[in-house]
CSV table of C-alpha atoms in Angstrom, one decimal:
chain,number,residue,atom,x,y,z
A,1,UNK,CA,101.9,-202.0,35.0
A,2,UNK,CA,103.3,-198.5,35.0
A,3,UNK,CA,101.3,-197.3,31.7
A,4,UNK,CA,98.3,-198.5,33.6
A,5,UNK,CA,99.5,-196.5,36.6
A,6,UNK,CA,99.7,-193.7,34.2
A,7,UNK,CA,96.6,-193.5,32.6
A,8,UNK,CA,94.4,-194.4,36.6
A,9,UNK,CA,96.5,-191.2,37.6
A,10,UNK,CA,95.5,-189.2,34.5
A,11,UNK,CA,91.9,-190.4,34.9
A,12,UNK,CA,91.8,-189.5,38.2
A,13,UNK,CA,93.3,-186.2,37.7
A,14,UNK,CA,90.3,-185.6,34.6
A,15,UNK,CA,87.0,-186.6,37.5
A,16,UNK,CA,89.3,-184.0,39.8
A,17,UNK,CA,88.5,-181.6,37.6
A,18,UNK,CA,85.1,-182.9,36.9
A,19,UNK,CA,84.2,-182.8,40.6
A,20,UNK,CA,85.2,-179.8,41.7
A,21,UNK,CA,82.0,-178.1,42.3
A,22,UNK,CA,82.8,-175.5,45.6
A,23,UNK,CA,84.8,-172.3,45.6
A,24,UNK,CA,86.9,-174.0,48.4
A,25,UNK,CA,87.7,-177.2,46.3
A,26,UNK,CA,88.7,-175.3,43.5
A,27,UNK,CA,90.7,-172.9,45.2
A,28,UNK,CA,92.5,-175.6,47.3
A,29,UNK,CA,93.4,-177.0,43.7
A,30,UNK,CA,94.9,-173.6,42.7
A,31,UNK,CA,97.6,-174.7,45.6
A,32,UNK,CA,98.4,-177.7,44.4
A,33,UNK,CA,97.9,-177.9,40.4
A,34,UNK,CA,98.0,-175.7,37.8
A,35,UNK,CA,94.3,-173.7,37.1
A,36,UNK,CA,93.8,-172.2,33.4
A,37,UNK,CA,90.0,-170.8,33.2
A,38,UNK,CA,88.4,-168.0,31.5
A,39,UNK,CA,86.7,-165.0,33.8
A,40,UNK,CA,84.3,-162.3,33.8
A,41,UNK,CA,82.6,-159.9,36.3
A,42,UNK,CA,80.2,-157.2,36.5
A,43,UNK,CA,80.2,-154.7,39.6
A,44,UNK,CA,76.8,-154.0,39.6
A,45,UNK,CA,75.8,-150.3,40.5
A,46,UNK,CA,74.5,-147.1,39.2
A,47,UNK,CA,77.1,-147.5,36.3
A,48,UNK,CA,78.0,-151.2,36.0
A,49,UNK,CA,81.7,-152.5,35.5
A,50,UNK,CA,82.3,-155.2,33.4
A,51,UNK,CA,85.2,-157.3,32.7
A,52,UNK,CA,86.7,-160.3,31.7
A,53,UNK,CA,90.4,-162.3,31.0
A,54,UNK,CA,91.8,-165.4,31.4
A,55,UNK,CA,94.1,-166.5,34.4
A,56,UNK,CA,96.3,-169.5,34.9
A,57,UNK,CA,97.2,-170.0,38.5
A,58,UNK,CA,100.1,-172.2,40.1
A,59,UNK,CA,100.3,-172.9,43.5
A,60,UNK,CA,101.3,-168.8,44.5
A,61,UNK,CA,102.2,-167.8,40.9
A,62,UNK,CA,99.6,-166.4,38.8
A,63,UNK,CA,98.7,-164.4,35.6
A,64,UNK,CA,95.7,-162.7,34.4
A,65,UNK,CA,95.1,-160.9,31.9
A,66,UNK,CA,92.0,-159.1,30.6
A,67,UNK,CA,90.9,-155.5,29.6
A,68,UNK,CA,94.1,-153.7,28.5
A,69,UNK,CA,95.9,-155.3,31.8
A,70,UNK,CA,98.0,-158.2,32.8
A,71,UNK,CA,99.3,-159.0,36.1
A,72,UNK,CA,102.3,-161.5,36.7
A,73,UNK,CA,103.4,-162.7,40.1
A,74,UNK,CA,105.9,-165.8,40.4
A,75,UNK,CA,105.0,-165.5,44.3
A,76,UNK,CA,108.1,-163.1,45.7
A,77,UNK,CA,107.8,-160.4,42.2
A,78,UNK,CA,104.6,-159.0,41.0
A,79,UNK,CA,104.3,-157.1,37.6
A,80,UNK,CA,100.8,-155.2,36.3
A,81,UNK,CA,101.5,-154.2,33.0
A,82,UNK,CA,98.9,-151.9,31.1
A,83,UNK,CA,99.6,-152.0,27.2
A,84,UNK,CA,97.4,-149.1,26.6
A,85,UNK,CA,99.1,-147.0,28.9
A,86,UNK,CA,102.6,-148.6,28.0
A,87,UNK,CA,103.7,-148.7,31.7
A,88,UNK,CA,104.9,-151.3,34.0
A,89,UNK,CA,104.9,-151.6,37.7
A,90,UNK,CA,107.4,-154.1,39.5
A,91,UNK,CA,106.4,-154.8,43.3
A,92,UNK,CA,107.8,-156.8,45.7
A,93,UNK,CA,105.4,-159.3,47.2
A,94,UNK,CA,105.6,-160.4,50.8
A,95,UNK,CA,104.8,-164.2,51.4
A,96,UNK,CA,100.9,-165.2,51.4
A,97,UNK,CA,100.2,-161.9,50.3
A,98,UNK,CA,97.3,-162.4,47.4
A,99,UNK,CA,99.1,-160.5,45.1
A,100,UNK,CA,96.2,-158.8,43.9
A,101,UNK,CA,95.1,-162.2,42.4
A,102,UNK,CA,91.7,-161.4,41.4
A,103,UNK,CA,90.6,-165.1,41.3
A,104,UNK,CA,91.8,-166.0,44.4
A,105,UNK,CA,89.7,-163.2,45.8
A,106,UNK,CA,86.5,-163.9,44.0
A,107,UNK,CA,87.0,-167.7,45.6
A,108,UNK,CA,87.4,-167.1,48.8
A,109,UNK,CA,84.4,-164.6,49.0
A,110,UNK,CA,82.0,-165.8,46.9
A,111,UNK,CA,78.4,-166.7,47.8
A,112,UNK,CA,75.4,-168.1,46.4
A,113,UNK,CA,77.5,-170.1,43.8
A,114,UNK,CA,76.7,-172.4,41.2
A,115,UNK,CA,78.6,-175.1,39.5
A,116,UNK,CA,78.8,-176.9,36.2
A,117,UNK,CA,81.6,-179.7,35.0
A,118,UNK,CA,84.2,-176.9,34.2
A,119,UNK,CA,82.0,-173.6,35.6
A,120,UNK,CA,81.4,-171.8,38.5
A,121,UNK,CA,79.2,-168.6,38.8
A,122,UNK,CA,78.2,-167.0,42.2
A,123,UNK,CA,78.4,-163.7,43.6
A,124,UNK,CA,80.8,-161.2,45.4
A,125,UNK,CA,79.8,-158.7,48.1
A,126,UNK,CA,83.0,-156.4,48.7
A,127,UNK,CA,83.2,-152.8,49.8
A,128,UNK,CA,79.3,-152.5,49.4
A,129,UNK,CA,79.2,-153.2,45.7
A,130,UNK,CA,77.8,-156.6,44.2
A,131,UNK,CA,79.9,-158.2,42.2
A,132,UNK,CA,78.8,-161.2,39.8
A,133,UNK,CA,81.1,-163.6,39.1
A,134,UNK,CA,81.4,-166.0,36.1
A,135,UNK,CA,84.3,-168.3,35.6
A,136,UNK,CA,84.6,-170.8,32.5
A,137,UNK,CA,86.4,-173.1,30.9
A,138,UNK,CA,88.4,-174.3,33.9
A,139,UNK,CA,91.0,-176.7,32.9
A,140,UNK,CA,93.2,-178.3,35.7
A,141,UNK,CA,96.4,-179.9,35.0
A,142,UNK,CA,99.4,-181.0,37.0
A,143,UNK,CA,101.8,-178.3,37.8
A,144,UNK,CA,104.7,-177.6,35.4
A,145,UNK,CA,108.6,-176.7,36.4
A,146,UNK,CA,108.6,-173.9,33.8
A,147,UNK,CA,107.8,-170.7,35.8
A,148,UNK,CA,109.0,-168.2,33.4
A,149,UNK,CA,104.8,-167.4,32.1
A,150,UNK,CA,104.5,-166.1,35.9
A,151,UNK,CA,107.0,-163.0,35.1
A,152,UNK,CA,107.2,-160.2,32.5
A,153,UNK,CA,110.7,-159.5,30.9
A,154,UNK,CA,110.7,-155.8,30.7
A,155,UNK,CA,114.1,-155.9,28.9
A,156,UNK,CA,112.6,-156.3,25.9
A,157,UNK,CA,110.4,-153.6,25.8
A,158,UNK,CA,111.3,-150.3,23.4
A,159,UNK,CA,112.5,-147.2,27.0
A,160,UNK,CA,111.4,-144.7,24.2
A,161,UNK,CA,107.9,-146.1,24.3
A,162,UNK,CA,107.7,-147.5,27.5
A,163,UNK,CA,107.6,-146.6,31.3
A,164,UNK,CA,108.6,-149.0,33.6
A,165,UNK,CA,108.5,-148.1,37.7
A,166,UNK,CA,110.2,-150.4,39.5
A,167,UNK,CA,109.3,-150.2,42.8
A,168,UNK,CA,111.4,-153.1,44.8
């Protein structure tokens, strides 16, 4: 009885992520699961802006990472870390601040959206730019105790190389 328990719960956790087809649903699932996808925007404009990462998101922990950057929050510490630059910078973050979660953002705001079983594409209006939005590959999975992927251990980085402004 409990293996069958098991596999209705993982079934039912594999049409969850089938079914979510809104910005809201899958934004209400970063809060409760653990979200891995694949993203990639252009701000479109005289001079577009591309880019594109990958992001997992737990609850109020995230990391993304993508062109040259990645950002790690566990929900009270955030560190952006830019490997071309070789600097870090350690914030504090206060509670249900976004954390300059970029996907978080996008889901909240986005408009004229379109879904597929593990896609959503839609676009931004922010500031007065357009921004289109494409996320892929969305897996969703139940969360995990492990919370050391949400920091960055700046210990082991070389202080002859690298500049690290800690700003708590």
């Amino acid at each position: 009885m409990k293996k069958l328990t098991c596999i209705i719960a993982a079934v039912a956790l594999c049409h969850l992520a089938a079914a979510q087809t809104s910005p809201q649903a899958l934004l209400e699932k970063c809060r409760d699961y653990c979200v891995c996808l694949d993203y990639s925007f252009t701000i479109k404009g005289e001079l577009p802006v591309n880019g594109s990462g990958n992001a997992v998101i737990q609850g109020e922990a995230f990391r993304t990472s993508g062109n040259g950057l990645t950002v790690c929050c566990n929900g009270t510490t955030r560190w952006t870390v830019d490997e071309n630059a070789k600097e870090v910078y350690i914030e504090n973050v206060a509670p249900g601040e976004e954390a300059g979660n970029i996907i978080r953002g996008y889901l909240k705001d986005i408009v004229n959206y379109s879904s597929g079983k593990d896609s959503l594409k839609g676009v931004v209006k922010r500031d007065g730019s357009t921004v289109e939005v494409s996320l892929q590959n969305i897996r969703i999975s139940e969360p995990g105790d492990d919370m050391s992927r949400f920091t960055y251990d700046t210990g082991a980085l070389d202080p002859a190389i690298w500049i690290v402004n800690d700003l708590r």
